[in-house]
Amino acid sequence: MRTDRTFTMLKPDSVEKGNIGAIVDKINAAGFRIVAMKLTHMTSQDAQEFYAVHSERPFYGELVEYMTRGPVVAAILEKDNAVADFRTLIGATNPADAAEGTIRKLYAASMGENAVHGSDSDENAAIEGAFHFSGREMF
Ligand code: UDP
Ligand code: MG
């Protein structure tokens, strides 16, 4: 399993607020190479499947509503130690707990609307990247 790629989504709130460019700037400045990137609007079935691990959690319904209310920017990113370094760059799930300068500290409104997704393991990065992109869309 490769350890140099992760998967991200700039969530609907980031797209709505016009924050795509600012967040992509942070990603570039942190040294990630963009392997794949597109705007895509997930269906409810897509979001339910993507977040299936959370299906028993009380926030699952709201999470699916949020993630399907508009398009997201899906991307695969490459860098040494990509999964861990990207989680550091985005900050804690709850922006109130996120470190200064992190993407969630800068751009997230709340725990529910927290601006970005970042894979939590190499295995999930590969699964999530393949969920959104074919091999012909990865460069
Ligand atoms: N989430 C939420 N309430 C919670 C925990 C999570 O609304 O109490 C949402 C939030 O958008 C989060 C997503 O569910 O990003 C996935 O949760 P996870 O625990 O995987 O956090 P992440 O890996 O995104 O930091
Ligand atoms: Mg997670």
PDB file of C-alpha atoms and ligand atoms in Angstrom:
ATOM      1  CA  MET A   1       0.000   0.000   0.000  1.00  0.00           C
ATOM      2  CA  ARG A   2       1.519   3.336  -0.987  1.00  0.00           C
ATOM      3  CA  THR A   3       1.997   5.906   1.758  1.00  0.00           C
ATOM      4  CA  ASP A   4       2.477   8.986  -0.424  1.00  0.00           C
ATOM      5  CA  ARG A   5      -1.122   9.734  -1.457  1.00  0.00           C
ATOM      6  CA  THR A   6      -4.206  10.997   0.312  1.00  0.00           C
ATOM      7  CA  PHE A   7      -7.724  11.941  -0.725  1.00  0.00           C
ATOM      8  CA  THR A   8      -9.536  15.182   0.094  1.00  0.00           C
ATOM      9  CA  MET A   9     -12.814  16.929  -0.543  1.00  0.00           C
ATOM     10  CA  LEU A  10     -13.361  20.660  -0.227  1.00  0.00           C
ATOM     11  CA  LYS A  11     -16.853  20.344   1.210  1.00  0.00           C
ATOM     12  CA  PRO A  12     -19.976  22.227   0.016  1.00  0.00           C
ATOM     13  CA  ASP A  13     -19.480  25.093   2.505  1.00  0.00           C
ATOM     14  CA  SER A  14     -16.000  25.768   1.069  1.00  0.00           C
ATOM     15  CA  VAL A  15     -17.397  25.879  -2.471  1.00  0.00           C
ATOM     16  CA  GLU A  16     -20.360  28.093  -1.420  1.00  0.00           C
ATOM     17  CA  LYS A  17     -18.113  30.608   0.371  1.00  0.00           C
ATOM     18  CA  GLY A  18     -15.693  30.953  -2.542  1.00  0.00           C
ATOM     19  CA  ASN A  19     -12.843  29.369  -0.588  1.00  0.00           C
ATOM     20  CA  ILE A  20     -11.644  26.885  -3.229  1.00  0.00           C
ATOM     21  CA  GLY A  21      -8.697  29.024  -4.341  1.00  0.00           C
ATOM     22  CA  ALA A  22      -7.516  29.896  -0.840  1.00  0.00           C
ATOM     23  CA  ILE A  23      -7.624  26.259   0.284  1.00  0.00           C
ATOM     24  CA  VAL A  24      -5.862  24.982  -2.849  1.00  0.00           C
ATOM     25  CA  ASP A  25      -3.171  27.632  -2.188  1.00  0.00           C
ATOM     26  CA  LYS A  26      -2.628  26.195   1.306  1.00  0.00           C
ATOM     27  CA  ILE A  27      -2.430  22.683  -0.138  1.00  0.00           C
ATOM     28  CA  ASN A  28       0.159  23.750  -2.730  1.00  0.00           C
ATOM     29  CA  ALA A  29       2.159  25.760  -0.188  1.00  0.00           C
ATOM     30  CA  ALA A  30       2.346  22.679   2.054  1.00  0.00           C
ATOM     31  CA  GLY A  31       4.058  20.765  -0.746  1.00  0.00           C
ATOM     32  CA  PHE A  32       1.310  18.495  -2.040  1.00  0.00           C
ATOM     33  CA  ARG A  33       1.193  17.635  -5.752  1.00  0.00           C
ATOM     34  CA  ILE A  34      -2.294  17.438  -7.282  1.00  0.00           C
ATOM     35  CA  VAL A  35      -2.757  13.982  -8.833  1.00  0.00           C
ATOM     36  CA  ALA A  36      -6.499  14.365  -9.600  1.00  0.00           C
ATOM     37  CA  MET A  37      -9.092  17.119  -9.046  1.00  0.00           C
ATOM     38  CA  LYS A  38     -12.704  17.858 -10.014  1.00  0.00           C
ATOM     39  CA  LEU A  39     -15.997  19.419  -8.951  1.00  0.00           C
ATOM     40  CA  THR A  40     -18.595  16.726  -8.325  1.00  0.00           C
ATOM     41  CA  HIS A  41     -22.044  16.671  -6.740  1.00  0.00           C
ATOM     42  CA  MET A  42     -22.591  13.521  -4.692  1.00  0.00           C
ATOM     43  CA  THR A  43     -26.007  11.867  -4.605  1.00  0.00           C
ATOM     44  CA  SER A  44     -27.420  10.776  -1.235  1.00  0.00           C
ATOM     45  CA  GLN A  45     -26.476   7.207  -2.109  1.00  0.00           C
ATOM     46  CA  ASP A  46     -22.900   8.322  -2.861  1.00  0.00           C
ATOM     47  CA  ALA A  47     -22.587  10.137   0.474  1.00  0.00           C
ATOM     48  CA  GLN A  48     -24.175   7.272   2.428  1.00  0.00           C
ATOM     49  CA  GLU A  49     -21.668   4.881   0.886  1.00  0.00           C
ATOM     50  CA  PHE A  50     -18.691   7.235   1.325  1.00  0.00           C
ATOM     51  CA  TYR A  51     -19.513   7.733   5.035  1.00  0.00           C
ATOM     52  CA  ALA A  52     -20.853   4.201   5.674  1.00  0.00           C
ATOM     53  CA  VAL A  53     -18.426   3.821   8.602  1.00  0.00           C
ATOM     54  CA  HIS A  54     -20.464   6.528  10.405  1.00  0.00           C
ATOM     55  CA  SER A  55     -23.914   5.060   9.607  1.00  0.00           C
ATOM     56  CA  GLU A  56     -24.728   4.322  13.262  1.00  0.00           C
ATOM     57  CA  ARG A  57     -23.631   7.756  14.507  1.00  0.00           C
ATOM     58  CA  PRO A  58     -26.273  10.360  15.465  1.00  0.00           C
ATOM     59  CA  PHE A  59     -24.876  12.920  12.996  1.00  0.00           C
ATOM     60  CA  TYR A  60     -25.015  10.597   9.953  1.00  0.00           C
ATOM     61  CA  GLY A  61     -28.258  12.012   8.493  1.00  0.00           C
ATOM     62  CA  GLU A  62     -27.087  15.613   8.830  1.00  0.00           C
ATOM     63  CA  LEU A  63     -23.685  14.685   7.405  1.00  0.00           C
ATOM     64  CA  VAL A  64     -25.290  13.171   4.287  1.00  0.00           C
ATOM     65  CA  GLU A  65     -27.565  16.240   3.904  1.00  0.00           C
ATOM     66  CA  TYR A  66     -24.580  18.582   4.210  1.00  0.00           C
ATOM     67  CA  MET A  67     -22.318  16.686   1.839  1.00  0.00           C
ATOM     68  CA  THR A  68     -25.011  16.511  -0.860  1.00  0.00           C
ATOM     69  CA  ARG A  69     -26.362  20.072  -0.718  1.00  0.00           C
ATOM     70  CA  GLY A  70     -23.959  21.266  -3.411  1.00  0.00           C
ATOM     71  CA  PRO A  71     -20.822  20.263  -5.279  1.00  0.00           C
ATOM     72  CA  VAL A  72     -17.524  19.409  -3.606  1.00  0.00           C
ATOM     73  CA  VAL A  73     -13.987  19.594  -4.983  1.00  0.00           C
ATOM     74  CA  ALA A  74     -12.620  16.038  -4.848  1.00  0.00           C
ATOM     75  CA  ALA A  75      -8.850  15.605  -5.146  1.00  0.00           C
ATOM     76  CA  ILE A  76      -6.023  13.112  -4.769  1.00  0.00           C
ATOM     77  CA  LEU A  77      -2.826  14.622  -3.344  1.00  0.00           C
ATOM     78  CA  GLU A  78       0.749  13.317  -3.321  1.00  0.00           C
ATOM     79  CA  LYS A  79       3.569  13.993  -0.873  1.00  0.00           C
ATOM     80  CA  ASP A  80       5.779  11.928   1.416  1.00  0.00           C
ATOM     81  CA  ASN A  81       3.713  10.947   4.473  1.00  0.00           C
ATOM     82  CA  ALA A  82       0.623  12.362   2.743  1.00  0.00           C
ATOM     83  CA  VAL A  83      -2.141  11.033   5.007  1.00  0.00           C
ATOM     84  CA  ALA A  84      -0.622  12.210   8.297  1.00  0.00           C
ATOM     85  CA  ASP A  85       0.744  15.488   6.917  1.00  0.00           C
ATOM     86  CA  PHE A  86      -2.606  16.385   5.366  1.00  0.00           C
ATOM     87  CA  ARG A  87      -4.436  15.660   8.635  1.00  0.00           C
ATOM     88  CA  THR A  88      -1.970  18.056  10.303  1.00  0.00           C
ATOM     89  CA  LEU A  89      -2.623  20.692   7.625  1.00  0.00           C
ATOM     90  CA  ILE A  90      -6.428  20.517   8.014  1.00  0.00           C
ATOM     91  CA  GLY A  91      -6.510  20.419  11.833  1.00  0.00           C
ATOM     92  CA  ALA A  92      -8.952  18.834  14.282  1.00  0.00           C
ATOM     93  CA  THR A  93     -12.471  17.772  13.237  1.00  0.00           C
ATOM     94  CA  ASN A  94     -13.940  20.513  15.431  1.00  0.00           C
ATOM     95  CA  PRO A  95     -12.503  23.866  14.271  1.00  0.00           C
ATOM     96  CA  ALA A  96     -12.698  25.122  17.858  1.00  0.00           C
ATOM     97  CA  ASP A  97      -9.972  22.568  18.659  1.00  0.00           C
ATOM     98  CA  ALA A  98      -7.969  23.061  15.436  1.00  0.00           C
ATOM     99  CA  ALA A  99      -4.466  24.536  15.634  1.00  0.00           C
ATOM    100  CA  GLU A 100      -3.778  28.089  14.430  1.00  0.00           C
ATOM    101  CA  GLY A 101      -3.132  28.307  10.705  1.00  0.00           C
ATOM    102  CA  THR A 102      -4.848  25.013   9.850  1.00  0.00           C
ATOM    103  CA  ILE A 103      -7.434  24.913   7.076  1.00  0.00           C
ATOM    104  CA  ARG A 104     -10.260  24.098   9.476  1.00  0.00           C
ATOM    105  CA  LYS A 105      -9.214  26.860  11.891  1.00  0.00           C
ATOM    106  CA  LEU A 106      -9.220  29.340   9.006  1.00  0.00           C
ATOM    107  CA  TYR A 107     -12.243  28.214   6.992  1.00  0.00           C
ATOM    108  CA  ALA A 108     -14.532  25.870   8.993  1.00  0.00           C
ATOM    109  CA  ALA A 109     -17.671  27.168  10.687  1.00  0.00           C
ATOM    110  CA  SER A 110     -18.383  24.253  13.040  1.00  0.00           C
ATOM    111  CA  MET A 111     -17.837  20.552  13.723  1.00  0.00           C
ATOM    112  CA  GLY A 112     -20.647  19.739  11.286  1.00  0.00           C
ATOM    113  CA  GLU A 113     -19.524  22.162   8.556  1.00  0.00           C
ATOM    114  CA  ASN A 114     -15.799  21.771   8.707  1.00  0.00           C
ATOM    115  CA  ALA A 115     -14.626  22.794   5.241  1.00  0.00           C
ATOM    116  CA  VAL A 116     -12.518  19.778   4.232  1.00  0.00           C
ATOM    117  CA  HIS A 117     -12.219  16.003   4.321  1.00  0.00           C
ATOM    118  CA  GLY A 118      -8.910  14.188   4.736  1.00  0.00           C
ATOM    119  CA  SER A 119      -8.408  10.409   4.601  1.00  0.00           C
ATOM    120  CA  ASP A 120      -7.482   8.767   7.906  1.00  0.00           C
ATOM    121  CA  SER A 121      -5.292   5.919   6.565  1.00  0.00           C
ATOM    122  CA  ASP A 122      -3.436   4.815   3.459  1.00  0.00           C
ATOM    123  CA  GLU A 123      -6.027   2.099   2.920  1.00  0.00           C
ATOM    124  CA  ASN A 124      -8.938   4.559   3.067  1.00  0.00           C
ATOM    125  CA  ALA A 125      -7.076   7.062   0.882  1.00  0.00           C
ATOM    126  CA  ALA A 126      -6.897   4.431  -1.860  1.00  0.00           C
ATOM    127  CA  ILE A 127     -10.563   3.416  -1.423  1.00  0.00           C
ATOM    128  CA  GLU A 128     -11.788   7.032  -1.358  1.00  0.00           C
ATOM    129  CA  GLY A 129      -9.666   8.080  -4.341  1.00  0.00           C
ATOM    130  CA  ALA A 130     -10.994   5.152  -6.371  1.00  0.00           C
ATOM    131  CA  PHE A 131     -14.549   6.040  -5.295  1.00  0.00           C
ATOM    132  CA  HIS A 132     -14.273   9.391  -7.111  1.00  0.00           C
ATOM    133  CA  PHE A 133     -11.696   8.917  -9.879  1.00  0.00           C
ATOM    134  CA  SER A 134     -10.931   6.429 -12.634  1.00  0.00           C
ATOM    135  CA  GLY A 135      -7.307   5.604 -13.442  1.00  0.00           C
ATOM    136  CA  ARG A 136      -7.556   7.869 -16.517  1.00  0.00           C
ATOM    137  CA  GLU A 137      -8.304  10.885 -14.251  1.00  0.00           C
ATOM    138  CA  MET A 138      -5.149  10.443 -12.140  1.00  0.00           C
ATOM    139  CA  PHE A 139      -1.931  12.110 -13.325  1.00  0.00           C
TER     140      PHE A 139
HETATM  141  N1  UDP B   1     -19.101  15.092  12.112  1.00  0.00           N
HETATM  142  C1  UDP B   1     -20.166  15.730  12.724  1.00  0.00           C
HETATM  143  N2  UDP B   1     -20.304  15.609  14.086  1.00  0.00           N
HETATM  144  C2  UDP B   1     -19.429  14.884  14.841  1.00  0.00           C
HETATM  145  C3  UDP B   1     -18.353  14.240  14.205  1.00  0.00           C
HETATM  146  C4  UDP B   1     -18.218  14.360  12.843  1.00  0.00           C
HETATM  147  O1  UDP B   1     -20.962  16.383  12.066  1.00  0.00           O
HETATM  148  O2  UDP B   1     -19.612  14.802  16.064  1.00  0.00           O
HETATM  149  C5  UDP B   1     -18.940  15.200  10.649  1.00  0.00           C
HETATM  150  C6  UDP B   1     -17.844  16.174  10.237  1.00  0.00           C
HETATM  151  O3  UDP B   1     -18.228  16.808   9.016  1.00  0.00           O
HETATM  152  C7  UDP B   1     -16.660  15.243  10.042  1.00  0.00           C
HETATM  153  C8  UDP B   1     -17.343  14.023   9.421  1.00  0.00           C
HETATM  154  O4  UDP B   1     -18.580  13.926  10.115  1.00  0.00           O
HETATM  155  O5  UDP B   1     -15.673  15.800   9.194  1.00  0.00           O
HETATM  156  C9  UDP B   1     -16.582  12.726   9.546  1.00  0.00           C
HETATM  157  O6  UDP B   1     -16.255  12.515  10.907  1.00  0.00           O
HETATM  158  P1  UDP B   1     -14.807  12.020  11.340  1.00  0.00           P
HETATM  159  O7  UDP B   1     -14.896  11.613  12.761  1.00  0.00           O
HETATM  160  O8  UDP B   1     -14.326  11.008  10.351  1.00  0.00           O
HETATM  161  O9  UDP B   1     -13.932  13.355  11.253  1.00  0.00           O
HETATM  162  P2  UDP B   1     -12.768  13.776  10.245  1.00  0.00           P
HETATM  163  O10 UDP B   1     -12.008  12.536   9.869  1.00  0.00           O
HETATM  164  O11 UDP B   1     -13.438  14.433   9.061  1.00  0.00           O
HETATM  165  O12 UDP B   1     -11.916  14.757  11.016  1.00  0.00           O
HETATM  166 MG    MG B   2     -12.683  10.744   9.132  1.00  0.00          MG
END
